[in-house]
């Protein structure tokens, strides 16, 4: 929430940070005046030129310093994440700090290999262009200044990961953290400074999306956005004005299919962890489960038992399921569950706010009997709510899993990996895991991507790192007149006619005639 205060006799707007577990204010940061943002980008552009001239070895060394600084400050970072974002302390390490360090270290070690110029071989039919002496390379050049706009759900790992990827490709970064996690945003900026990154190379700007965020979109050379589908659409529309390229990492409604040969206990545990991790506020959370009818009752009972054992507490060390981030999100979760109940679904665990606790805690909730076309199954919930549905045959399960505007991740559980893989290949999602959930987010070598309305472009992996660079194709030719330049001759037209017949029409004679006509044309040149 923005309030106005006075610093050194000057009136400034500040963002207040609220602990979602207590609803208490835990700090504030000064917002960045929108009119200052173009100048911030101008300074970043100067810093970027120097940075881009540095070698990969130099960039790698400073990245390794960043990893050491994060490791040294890990306890303070975890404490901040617990207090401002509400994750259990275990998850602050497991899904923020450890994956962030892994990402920086892995990408720092791989960036040179993944971004080095790549030769394109076999140019033209039968490599004919190569015979003419042509050679081609793809090169990966920085864009300039990348705008990184980040959400609140993984406020440390996501902002840091995108920023580091952009830097390794030779860019400067202006990052706008979520207005709900400004202290983590500030702390992240301080870590880059502590690791010795050049001044103005990474700048954190604070404030709301509609003003500060919008100005970041307008000023960026490329925009890397992580957030909701609604905001993603607005950003794409804004970016269209200058045709600014965008990567959009958006929401999901991830399905899990439990096949009739799956182990009930293992798949139930996975469903619970995949849903209630980060209180369900994960883009790739398990948000709907389709279970074969032969094991449905056992699965539901198992999920209910584990769910009812999950702990909620004000203390970050005691809680297994944290609070919901803010009032708006809290109300959305309450409304979705209430509506599902009113529409005839049965709530078999939770189903209401945890009013024993002061914060935005919602009890871990399991819903059965929700309709496929209901809001609970079609809209992203982003809260601790797990709907389970029954299916009779696999075609029905695949159709229901694919019946969604989203396509981020999905999972299939089966005791046969090959059967799981076969079903996985029919699911429309950016990543489909067989016998696991969520964990691909921490494997930097593999792509992280959404299809359908879950996003455009990707991150992580070689191709994901290359999103932060513009591909420039360089082609070299020997220094001699090319046969297709002016003047044209009747022999050239004849050669091309015969080549068309020979190469594409299957006429061997045409090819021979084509070569002869070409020789005549060349003699005249
Ligand atoms: P959000 O869209 O409300 O906000 C994300 C960021 O965009 C914030 O920094 C916000 O200030 C900014 N913003 C808002 N309006 C803007 C505008 N008009 N111009 C520029 N910036 C603007 O999302 P959120 O609530 O912070 O995050 C939750 C969403 O993010 C969920 O839908 C979740 O699925 C998604 N998400 C996706 C991924 C992924 O990798 N696909 C990862 C994490 C979260």
Coordinates of C-alpha atoms and ligand atoms in Angstrom, one line a residue:
X1 CA 0.0 0.0 0.0
X2 CA 1.4 3.5 -0.9
X3 CA 1.3 6.2 1.7
X4 CA 3.0 9.6 1.7
X5 CA 5.6 10.6 4.2
X6 CA 8.3 13.2 4.7
X7 CA 12.0 12.6 4.4
X8 CA 14.5 15.5 4.8
X9 CA 11.6 17.9 4.5
X10 CA 10.6 16.3 1.1
X11 CA 7.3 14.6 0.6
X12 CA 7.8 11.1 -0.8
X13 CA 5.5 8.1 -1.5
X14 CA 6.4 4.9 0.3
X15 CA 5.2 1.3 -0.2
X16 CA 4.3 -0.4 3.1
X17 CA 5.2 -4.0 3.4
X18 CA 2.8 -6.3 5.2
X19 CA 3.6 -9.7 6.8
X20 CA 0.7 -11.9 5.5
X21 CA 1.0 -14.2 8.5
X22 CA 0.2 -11.3 11.0
X23 CA -1.1 -8.5 8.8
X24 CA 1.4 -6.2 10.5
X25 CA 3.6 -3.6 8.7
X26 CA 7.2 -4.8 8.7
X27 CA 8.8 -2.1 6.7
X28 CA 8.6 0.4 3.9
X29 CA 10.5 1.5 0.8
X30 CA 10.4 4.7 -1.1
X31 CA 8.7 4.4 -4.5
X32 CA 10.5 5.4 -7.6
X33 CA 9.1 8.6 -9.2
X34 CA 7.9 7.6 -12.7
X35 CA 9.5 10.6 -14.3
X36 CA 12.9 9.4 -13.1
X37 CA 12.7 6.0 -14.9
X38 CA 13.9 7.2 -18.3
X39 CA 17.1 8.6 -16.7
X40 CA 17.6 5.3 -14.8
X41 CA 17.4 3.5 -18.2
X42 CA 19.9 6.0 -19.7
X43 CA 22.4 5.3 -16.9
X44 CA 21.9 1.6 -17.4
X45 CA 22.6 1.9 -21.1
X46 CA 26.0 3.5 -20.3
X47 CA 26.8 0.7 -17.8
X48 CA 25.7 -2.0 -20.2
X49 CA 28.2 -0.9 -22.9
X50 CA 31.1 -1.5 -20.4
X51 CA 29.6 -4.7 -19.2
X52 CA 29.0 -6.1 -22.7
X53 CA 32.7 -5.5 -23.5
X54 CA 33.8 -7.7 -20.6
X55 CA 34.7 -11.3 -21.2
X56 CA 32.6 -14.3 -20.2
X57 CA 35.3 -15.2 -17.7
X58 CA 35.0 -11.8 -16.0
X59 CA 31.2 -12.1 -16.0
X60 CA 31.4 -15.6 -14.6
X61 CA 33.7 -14.5 -11.8
X62 CA 31.4 -11.8 -10.5
X63 CA 28.5 -14.3 -10.7
X64 CA 30.3 -16.7 -8.5
X65 CA 30.9 -13.9 -6.1
X66 CA 27.1 -13.3 -6.1
X67 CA 26.5 -17.0 -5.2
X68 CA 29.0 -16.7 -2.3
X69 CA 27.3 -13.5 -1.0
X70 CA 23.8 -15.2 -1.2
X71 CA 25.2 -18.2 0.7
X72 CA 26.7 -15.9 3.4
X73 CA 23.5 -14.0 3.8
X74 CA 21.2 -17.0 3.4
X75 CA 19.7 -16.8 6.9
X76 CA 18.8 -13.2 6.6
X77 CA 17.3 -13.8 3.1
X78 CA 15.3 -16.7 4.4
X79 CA 14.0 -14.7 7.3
X80 CA 12.9 -11.9 5.0
X81 CA 11.1 -14.4 2.7
X82 CA 9.3 -15.9 5.6
X83 CA 8.2 -12.5 6.9
X84 CA 7.3 -10.7 3.7
X85 CA 6.1 -13.6 1.5
X86 CA 4.8 -16.1 4.1
X87 CA 6.6 -19.3 3.0
X88 CA 7.6 -21.8 5.6
X89 CA 11.3 -21.5 6.3
X90 CA 12.0 -24.9 4.6
X91 CA 10.5 -23.6 1.4
X92 CA 12.4 -20.3 1.7
X93 CA 15.5 -22.4 1.3
X94 CA 14.1 -25.2 -0.9
X95 CA 12.3 -23.1 -3.5
X96 CA 14.0 -19.7 -3.3
X97 CA 17.6 -19.7 -2.1
X98 CA 18.9 -23.1 -3.2
X99 CA 17.4 -22.9 -6.7
X100 CA 18.6 -19.3 -7.1
X101 CA 22.2 -20.3 -6.2
X102 CA 22.0 -23.3 -8.5
X103 CA 20.7 -21.1 -11.3
X104 CA 23.4 -18.5 -11.0
X105 CA 26.2 -21.1 -10.7
X106 CA 24.9 -23.2 -13.6
X107 CA 24.2 -20.4 -16.0
X108 CA 27.4 -18.7 -15.2
X109 CA 29.3 -21.9 -16.1
X110 CA 27.3 -22.5 -19.3
X111 CA 26.7 -19.1 -20.7
X112 CA 29.9 -18.9 -22.8
X113 CA 29.1 -22.3 -24.4
X114 CA 25.4 -21.5 -25.0
X115 CA 26.0 -18.0 -26.4
X116 CA 29.1 -18.6 -28.5
X117 CA 28.6 -18.2 -32.3
X118 CA 27.1 -21.2 -33.9
X119 CA 28.0 -22.3 -37.4
X120 CA 25.1 -23.3 -39.7
X121 CA 26.2 -26.2 -41.9
X122 CA 24.7 -27.7 -45.1
X123 CA 23.6 -24.4 -46.8
X124 CA 21.2 -24.8 -49.8
X125 CA 20.2 -27.9 -51.7
X126 CA 23.1 -30.4 -51.7
X127 CA 25.1 -27.8 -49.8
X128 CA 25.4 -25.8 -53.0
X129 CA 25.8 -22.5 -51.3
X130 CA 28.9 -23.9 -49.4
X131 CA 30.4 -24.8 -52.8
X132 CA 30.0 -21.1 -53.7
X133 CA 32.1 -20.3 -50.6
X134 CA 29.3 -19.0 -48.4
X135 CA 29.6 -19.6 -44.6
X136 CA 26.9 -18.7 -42.0
X137 CA 27.0 -18.2 -38.2
X138 CA 24.3 -17.3 -35.6
X139 CA 25.7 -14.9 -33.1
X140 CA 24.0 -13.8 -29.8
X141 CA 24.2 -10.1 -29.0
X142 CA 22.7 -8.3 -26.0
X143 CA 19.5 -6.2 -26.4
X144 CA 20.7 -3.4 -24.2
X145 CA 18.6 -2.9 -21.1
X146 CA 16.1 -5.7 -20.2
X147 CA 13.1 -4.7 -18.1
X148 CA 12.3 -7.5 -15.6
X149 CA 8.9 -7.3 -14.0
X150 CA 8.4 -9.9 -11.3
X151 CA 5.5 -11.3 -9.1
X152 CA 5.3 -11.8 -5.4
X153 CA 5.0 -15.6 -5.2
X154 CA 8.7 -16.4 -5.6
X155 CA 10.0 -12.9 -5.1
X156 CA 13.6 -13.8 -4.7
X157 CA 14.3 -16.7 -7.0
X158 CA 12.3 -15.5 -10.0
X159 CA 13.6 -11.9 -10.0
X160 CA 17.2 -13.0 -9.4
X161 CA 17.0 -15.7 -12.1
X162 CA 15.7 -13.5 -14.8
X163 CA 18.2 -10.7 -13.9
X164 CA 21.2 -13.0 -13.9
X165 CA 20.2 -14.6 -17.2
X166 CA 19.9 -11.1 -18.8
X167 CA 23.3 -10.0 -17.4
X168 CA 25.1 -13.1 -18.6
X169 CA 23.9 -12.3 -22.1
X170 CA 25.5 -8.9 -21.8
X171 CA 22.5 -6.7 -20.9
X172 CA 21.8 -4.3 -18.0
X173 CA 18.6 -4.8 -16.0
X174 CA 16.0 -2.6 -14.5
X175 CA 13.8 -4.8 -12.2
X176 CA 10.5 -3.9 -10.8
X177 CA 9.6 -6.3 -8.0
X178 CA 6.0 -6.8 -6.9
X179 CA 4.5 -4.0 -4.8
X180 CA 3.7 -6.8 -2.2
X181 CA 7.3 -7.8 -1.7
X182 CA 9.3 -4.5 -2.0
X183 CA 11.7 -5.4 0.9
X184 CA 12.8 -8.6 -0.8
X185 CA 13.2 -6.6 -4.0
X186 CA 15.4 -4.1 -2.2
X187 CA 17.5 -6.8 -0.6
X188 CA 18.1 -8.5 -4.0
X189 CA 19.4 -5.2 -5.4
X190 CA 21.7 -4.9 -2.3
X191 CA 23.1 -8.4 -2.9
X192 CA 24.2 -7.4 -6.5
X193 CA 25.9 -4.3 -5.0
X194 CA 27.6 -6.3 -2.3
X195 CA 28.9 -8.8 -4.9
X196 CA 30.6 -5.9 -6.7
X197 CA 28.4 -5.6 -9.9
X198 CA 29.2 -2.3 -11.7
X199 CA 27.0 0.7 -10.7
X200 CA 23.8 1.2 -12.6
X201 CA 24.0 -2.3 -14.2
X202 CA 21.2 -3.6 -12.0
X203 CA 18.6 -1.1 -10.7
X204 CA 15.6 -1.9 -8.7
X205 CA 12.6 0.4 -9.2
X206 CA 9.8 0.2 -6.7
X207 CA 6.1 0.9 -7.1
X208 CA 2.9 -0.3 -8.7
X209 CA 2.4 -1.9 -12.0
X210 CA 0.1 0.7 -13.7
X211 CA 2.6 3.5 -13.4
X212 CA 6.2 2.3 -12.5
X213 CA 5.7 -1.0 -14.2
X214 CA 4.2 0.6 -17.3
X215 CA 7.1 3.0 -17.6
X216 CA 9.5 0.1 -17.4
X217 CA 7.7 -1.6 -20.3
X218 CA 7.9 1.6 -22.3
X219 CA 11.6 2.1 -21.7
X220 CA 12.9 -1.5 -22.1
X221 CA 14.7 -2.9 -25.1
X222 CA 13.2 -6.3 -24.2
X223 CA 10.7 -7.1 -21.4
X224 CA 10.8 -10.2 -19.3
X225 CA 7.5 -10.4 -17.5
X226 CA 6.3 -13.0 -14.9
X227 CA 2.8 -12.6 -13.6
X228 CA -0.8 -13.1 -14.3
X229 CA -2.4 -13.6 -17.7
X230 CA -4.4 -10.4 -17.4
X231 CA -1.3 -8.2 -16.8
X232 CA 0.6 -10.2 -19.5
X233 CA -2.1 -9.2 -22.0
X234 CA -1.8 -5.5 -21.0
X235 CA 2.0 -5.6 -21.2
X236 CA 1.9 -7.2 -24.7
X237 CA -0.5 -4.4 -25.9
X238 CA 1.8 -1.7 -24.4
X239 CA 4.9 -3.4 -26.0
X240 CA 3.2 -3.4 -29.4
X241 CA 3.6 0.4 -29.6
X242 CA 7.4 0.0 -30.2
X243 CA 7.3 -3.7 -31.1
X244 CA 9.4 -4.3 -28.0
X245 CA 10.0 -8.0 -27.7
X246 CA 8.5 -9.7 -24.7
X247 CA 8.8 -13.0 -22.8
X248 CA 5.6 -13.7 -20.8
X249 CA 5.7 -16.3 -18.0
X250 CA 2.0 -16.4 -17.0
X251 CA -0.5 -18.4 -14.9
X252 CA -1.5 -22.1 -15.0
X253 CA -4.2 -24.6 -14.0
X254 CA -2.0 -27.6 -14.0
X255 CA -3.7 -31.0 -14.2
X256 CA -2.4 -34.3 -12.7
X257 CA -3.6 -37.6 -14.1
X258 CA -3.3 -40.6 -11.9
X259 CA -3.4 -43.8 -14.1
X260 CA -5.0 -47.0 -12.8
X261 CA -1.6 -48.7 -12.2
X262 CA -0.2 -45.8 -10.1
X263 CA 0.7 -46.3 -6.4
X264 CA -2.0 -44.5 -4.4
X265 CA 0.2 -43.4 -1.5
X266 CA 2.9 -42.0 -3.7
X267 CA 0.6 -40.1 -6.1
X268 CA -1.5 -38.8 -3.2
X269 CA 1.6 -37.4 -1.5
X270 CA 2.7 -35.8 -4.7
X271 CA -0.7 -34.2 -5.2
X272 CA -0.7 -32.8 -1.7
X273 CA 2.8 -31.4 -2.0
X274 CA 2.3 -30.1 -5.5
X275 CA -0.8 -28.3 -4.4
X276 CA -0.1 -27.0 -0.9
X277 CA 3.6 -26.0 -1.4
X278 CA 3.8 -22.2 -1.1
X279 CA 0.1 -22.4 0.0
X280 CA -0.9 -23.2 -3.6
X281 CA 0.6 -19.9 -4.8
X282 CA 2.7 -21.5 -7.5
X283 CA 2.1 -21.0 -11.2
X284 CA 2.8 -24.7 -11.7
X285 CA 0.9 -25.9 -8.6
X286 CA -1.2 -29.0 -9.0
X287 CA -4.7 -27.3 -9.4
X288 CA -6.8 -30.3 -10.5
X289 CA -6.4 -34.1 -10.2
X290 CA -8.0 -36.7 -12.4
X291 CA -8.0 -40.2 -10.8
X292 CA -9.0 -43.5 -12.3
X293 CA -12.3 -44.7 -10.8
X294 CA -10.8 -48.0 -9.7
X295 CA -8.7 -46.2 -7.1
X296 CA -10.5 -43.0 -6.6
X297 CA -11.9 -43.6 -3.1
X298 CA -8.5 -44.8 -1.8
X299 CA -6.8 -41.8 -3.3
X300 CA -9.3 -39.3 -1.9
X301 CA -9.0 -40.8 1.6
X302 CA -5.2 -40.7 1.4
X303 CA -5.2 -37.1 0.3
X304 CA -7.7 -36.1 3.0
X305 CA -5.6 -37.8 5.7
X306 CA -2.3 -36.1 4.7
X307 CA -4.0 -32.7 4.1
X308 CA -5.6 -32.7 7.5
X309 CA -2.2 -33.3 9.1
X310 CA -0.6 -30.2 7.5
X311 CA 0.4 -27.5 10.0
X312 CA -0.4 -23.8 9.8
X313 CA 1.2 -21.4 12.3
X314 CA 2.4 -17.8 12.6
X315 CA 5.9 -19.1 13.1
X316 CA 7.7 -19.8 9.9
X317 CA 9.5 -22.8 11.5
X318 CA 6.2 -24.5 12.4
X319 CA 4.1 -23.9 9.4
X320 CA 3.9 -26.3 6.5
X321 CA 1.2 -24.3 4.7
X322 CA 1.7 -20.5 4.9
X323 CA -0.7 -17.7 4.6
X324 CA -2.1 -16.3 1.3
X325 CA -0.2 -13.2 0.2
X326 CA -2.8 -10.5 0.4
X327 CA -6.4 -9.7 0.9
X328 CA -7.4 -9.6 -2.8
X329 CA -6.0 -13.1 -3.3
X330 CA -7.5 -14.4 0.0
X331 CA -11.0 -13.2 -1.1
X332 CA -10.6 -14.8 -4.5
X333 CA -9.8 -18.2 -2.9
X334 CA -12.8 -17.9 -0.5
X335 CA -15.1 -17.0 -3.4
X336 CA -14.0 -19.9 -5.6
X337 CA -14.5 -22.5 -2.8
X338 CA -17.8 -21.0 -1.7
X339 CA -19.1 -21.0 -5.3
X340 CA -17.9 -24.6 -5.8
X341 CA -19.8 -25.6 -2.6
X342 CA -22.9 -23.7 -3.8
X343 CA -22.7 -25.5 -7.1
X344 CA -22.9 -28.9 -5.4
X345 CA -19.2 -29.8 -4.9
X346 CA -18.3 -31.5 -1.6
X347 CA -15.5 -30.0 0.6
X348 CA -13.9 -33.0 2.4
X349 CA -11.1 -31.0 4.2
X350 CA -10.7 -27.3 5.1
X351 CA -13.0 -25.1 3.1
X352 CA -12.7 -22.0 5.2
X353 CA -10.3 -19.3 6.6
X354 CA -8.2 -20.5 9.5
X355 CA -9.6 -18.0 12.0
X356 CA -7.4 -19.3 14.8
X357 CA -4.6 -17.3 13.2
X358 CA -4.3 -13.6 12.7
X359 CA -3.0 -13.6 9.1
X360 CA -4.5 -14.5 5.7
X361 CA -4.5 -18.2 6.4
X362 CA -6.9 -20.5 4.6
X363 CA -7.2 -24.1 5.7
X364 CA -5.7 -26.6 3.2
X365 CA -8.8 -27.6 1.3
X366 CA -9.8 -30.7 -0.7
X367 CA -12.8 -30.6 -3.0
X368 CA -14.5 -33.5 -4.7
X369 CA -17.3 -33.5 -7.2
X370 CA -16.6 -30.1 -8.8
X371 CA -17.9 -29.8 -12.4
X372 CA -15.3 -29.7 -15.2
X373 CA -16.8 -26.4 -16.5
X374 CA -16.9 -24.7 -13.1
X375 CA -14.7 -21.7 -12.1
X376 CA -12.8 -23.8 -9.7
X377 CA -11.6 -26.1 -12.5
X378 CA -11.3 -23.5 -15.3
X379 CA -9.7 -20.5 -13.5
X380 CA -6.4 -20.3 -11.7
X381 CA -7.0 -20.5 -8.0
X382 CA -3.6 -19.7 -6.6
X383 CA -4.4 -20.9 -3.2
X384 CA -4.4 -24.1 -1.0
X385 CA -7.3 -25.8 -2.7
X386 CA -7.1 -29.3 -4.3
X387 CA -10.0 -30.5 -6.5
X388 CA -10.1 -34.2 -7.3
X389 CA -12.2 -35.7 -10.1
X390 CA -12.9 -39.2 -11.2
X391 CA -12.5 -40.6 -14.7
X392 CA -13.4 -43.9 -16.4
X393 CA -11.1 -44.1 -19.3
X394 CA -7.8 -42.5 -20.3
X395 CA -9.3 -40.7 -23.3
X396 CA -11.7 -38.9 -21.0
X397 CA -8.9 -37.9 -18.6
X398 CA -6.7 -36.5 -21.4
X399 CA -9.6 -34.6 -22.8
X400 CA -10.4 -33.0 -19.4
X401 CA -6.7 -32.3 -18.7
X402 CA -6.5 -30.4 -22.1
X403 CA -9.8 -28.7 -21.6
X404 CA -8.2 -25.4 -20.3
X405 CA -7.0 -22.1 -21.7
X406 CA -3.8 -22.6 -19.7
X407 CA -0.8 -24.9 -20.6
X408 CA 2.0 -24.4 -18.2
X409 CA 2.9 -27.8 -16.6
X410 CA 1.1 -31.1 -16.0
X411 CA 1.9 -34.5 -14.4
X412 CA 1.1 -38.1 -15.0
X413 CA 1.5 -40.8 -12.4
X414 CA 1.9 -44.5 -13.3
X415 CA 4.0 -47.4 -12.2
X416 CA 5.0 -47.8 -15.8
X417 CA 7.3 -44.9 -16.9
X418 CA 6.7 -45.7 -20.6
X419 CA 3.0 -45.7 -20.2
X420 CA 3.3 -42.4 -18.3
X421 CA 5.4 -41.0 -21.1
X422 CA 2.9 -42.0 -23.7
X423 CA 0.1 -40.2 -21.9
X424 CA 2.4 -37.2 -21.2
X425 CA 3.0 -36.8 -25.0
X426 CA -0.7 -36.1 -25.4
X427 CA -1.0 -33.4 -22.8
X428 CA -0.9 -29.8 -24.0
X429 CA 1.5 -28.1 -21.6
X430 CA 4.9 -26.6 -21.7
X431 CA 6.3 -29.4 -19.5
X432 CA 4.8 -32.7 -18.5
X433 CA 6.4 -34.6 -15.6
X434 CA 6.0 -38.3 -15.2
X435 CA 5.8 -39.3 -11.5
X436 CA 6.8 -35.9 -10.1
X437 CA 5.5 -32.4 -9.7
X438 CA 7.0 -28.8 -9.6
X439 CA 10.6 -30.0 -9.5
X440 CA 11.4 -29.0 -13.1
X441 CA 11.4 -25.3 -12.0
X442 CA 14.7 -26.0 -10.2
X443 CA 16.4 -27.8 -13.1
X444 CA 18.1 -25.0 -15.0
X445 CA 19.2 -27.1 -18.0
X446 CA 15.5 -27.8 -19.0
X447 CA 13.1 -25.2 -20.5
X448 CA 10.5 -23.4 -18.4
X449 CA 7.7 -22.3 -20.7
X450 CA 4.0 -22.0 -21.0
X451 CA 1.9 -22.7 -24.0
X452 CA -1.7 -21.5 -24.8
X453 CA -2.4 -18.6 -22.4
X454 CA 0.3 -19.6 -20.0
X455 CA 2.9 -17.6 -21.8
X456 CA 5.1 -16.7 -24.7
X457 CA 8.8 -17.5 -24.9
X458 CA 10.8 -19.4 -22.3
X459 CA 13.5 -19.2 -19.7
X460 CA 16.1 -21.7 -18.3
X461 CA 17.9 -24.0 -20.7
X462 CA 20.1 -23.0 -23.7
X463 CA 17.1 -21.6 -25.6
X464 CA 15.9 -19.8 -22.5
X465 CA 19.2 -18.0 -22.0
X466 CA 19.1 -17.1 -25.7
X467 CA 15.8 -15.3 -25.1
X468 CA 18.0 -12.6 -23.5
X469 CA 20.1 -12.1 -26.6
X470 CA 19.1 -11.1 -30.1
X471 CA 20.1 -13.5 -32.8
X472 CA 22.2 -11.9 -35.4
X473 CA 23.1 -13.9 -38.5
X474 CA 26.4 -13.3 -40.1
X475 CA 27.2 -14.7 -43.5
X476 CA 30.5 -14.5 -45.3
X477 CA 31.2 -14.8 -49.1
X478 CA 34.4 -14.9 -51.1
X479 CA 35.3 -11.5 -52.5
X480 CA 34.0 -12.2 -56.1
X481 CA 31.1 -11.3 -58.3
X482 CA 28.1 -13.5 -57.5
X483 CA 26.4 -15.2 -60.5
X484 CA 23.0 -13.9 -59.6
X485 CA 24.0 -10.2 -59.7
X486 CA 23.3 -8.0 -62.7
X487 CA 23.5 -8.3 -65.6
X488 CA 20.9 -11.1 -66.1
X489 CA 21.2 -13.2 -69.2
X490 CA 18.9 -15.6 -71.1
X491 CA 21.4 -18.4 -70.0
X492 CA 20.7 -17.6 -66.3
X493 CA 16.9 -17.8 -66.8
X494 CA 17.4 -21.1 -68.7
X495 CA 19.7 -22.4 -65.9
X496 CA 17.1 -21.6 -63.3
X497 CA 14.3 -23.2 -65.3
X498 CA 16.4 -26.4 -65.7
X499 CA 17.5 -26.4 -62.1
X500 CA 13.8 -26.2 -61.0
X501 CA 13.0 -29.2 -63.2
X502 CA 16.1 -31.1 -62.0
X503 CA 16.0 -30.3 -58.3
X504 CA 12.3 -30.2 -57.6
X505 CA 10.7 -31.9 -60.6
X506 CA 12.8 -35.0 -60.6
X507 CA 14.3 -34.5 -64.1
X508 CA 18.0 -35.7 -64.0
X509 CA 18.5 -34.3 -67.5
X510 CA 17.2 -30.9 -66.3
X511 CA 20.0 -30.7 -63.8
X512 CA 22.7 -31.4 -66.4
X513 CA 21.2 -28.8 -68.7
X514 CA 21.0 -26.4 -65.8
X515 CA 24.7 -26.8 -65.0
X516 CA 25.6 -26.2 -68.7
X517 CA 23.5 -23.1 -69.0
X518 CA 25.0 -21.8 -65.8
X519 CA 28.5 -22.3 -67.1
X520 CA 27.6 -20.3 -70.2
X521 CA 26.2 -17.5 -68.0
X522 CA 29.4 -17.4 -65.9
X523 CA 31.6 -17.3 -68.9
X524 CA 29.9 -14.1 -70.0
X525 CA 30.2 -12.4 -66.6
Ligands
LIG1 P1 0.4 -9.6 -11.4 O1 0.2 -9.8 -12.9 O2 -0.6 -9.0 -10.6 O3 1.8 -8.7 -11.1 C1 3.0 -9.1 -11.6 C2 3.9 -7.9 -11.7 O4 3.4 -7.1 -12.8 C3 3.9 -7.0 -10.5 O5 5.2 -6.5 -10.3 C4 3.0 -5.9 -10.8 O6 3.3 -4.7 -10.1 C5 3.3 -5.7 -12.3 N1 2.2 -5.1 -13.1 C6 0.9 -5.1 -12.8 N2 0.2 -4.3 -13.7 C7 1.2 -3.8 -14.6 C8 1.1 -3.0 -15.7 N3 -0.1 -2.5 -16.2 N4 2.3 -2.7 -16.4 C9 3.4 -3.2 -15.9 N5 3.5 -4.0 -14.8 C10 2.4 -4.3 -14.2 O7 0.8 -11.0 -10.8 P2 1.1 -11.4 -9.3 O8 -0.2 -11.5 -8.6 O9 2.2 -10.6 -8.8 O10 1.6 -12.9 -9.5 C11 0.8 -14.1 -9.6 C12 0.7 -14.5 -11.0 O11 1.9 -14.8 -11.6 C13 -0.1 -15.9 -11.1 O12 -1.0 -15.8 -12.2 C14 1.0 -16.9 -11.4 O13 0.6 -18.0 -12.0 C15 2.0 -16.1 -12.2 N6 3.3 -16.6 -12.2 C16 3.8 -17.3 -13.3 C17 5.0 -17.8 -13.3 C18 5.6 -18.6 -14.5 O14 6.8 -18.9 -14.5 N7 4.8 -18.9 -15.5 C19 5.8 -17.8 -12.2 C20 5.3 -17.1 -11.1 C21 4.1 -16.5 -11.1

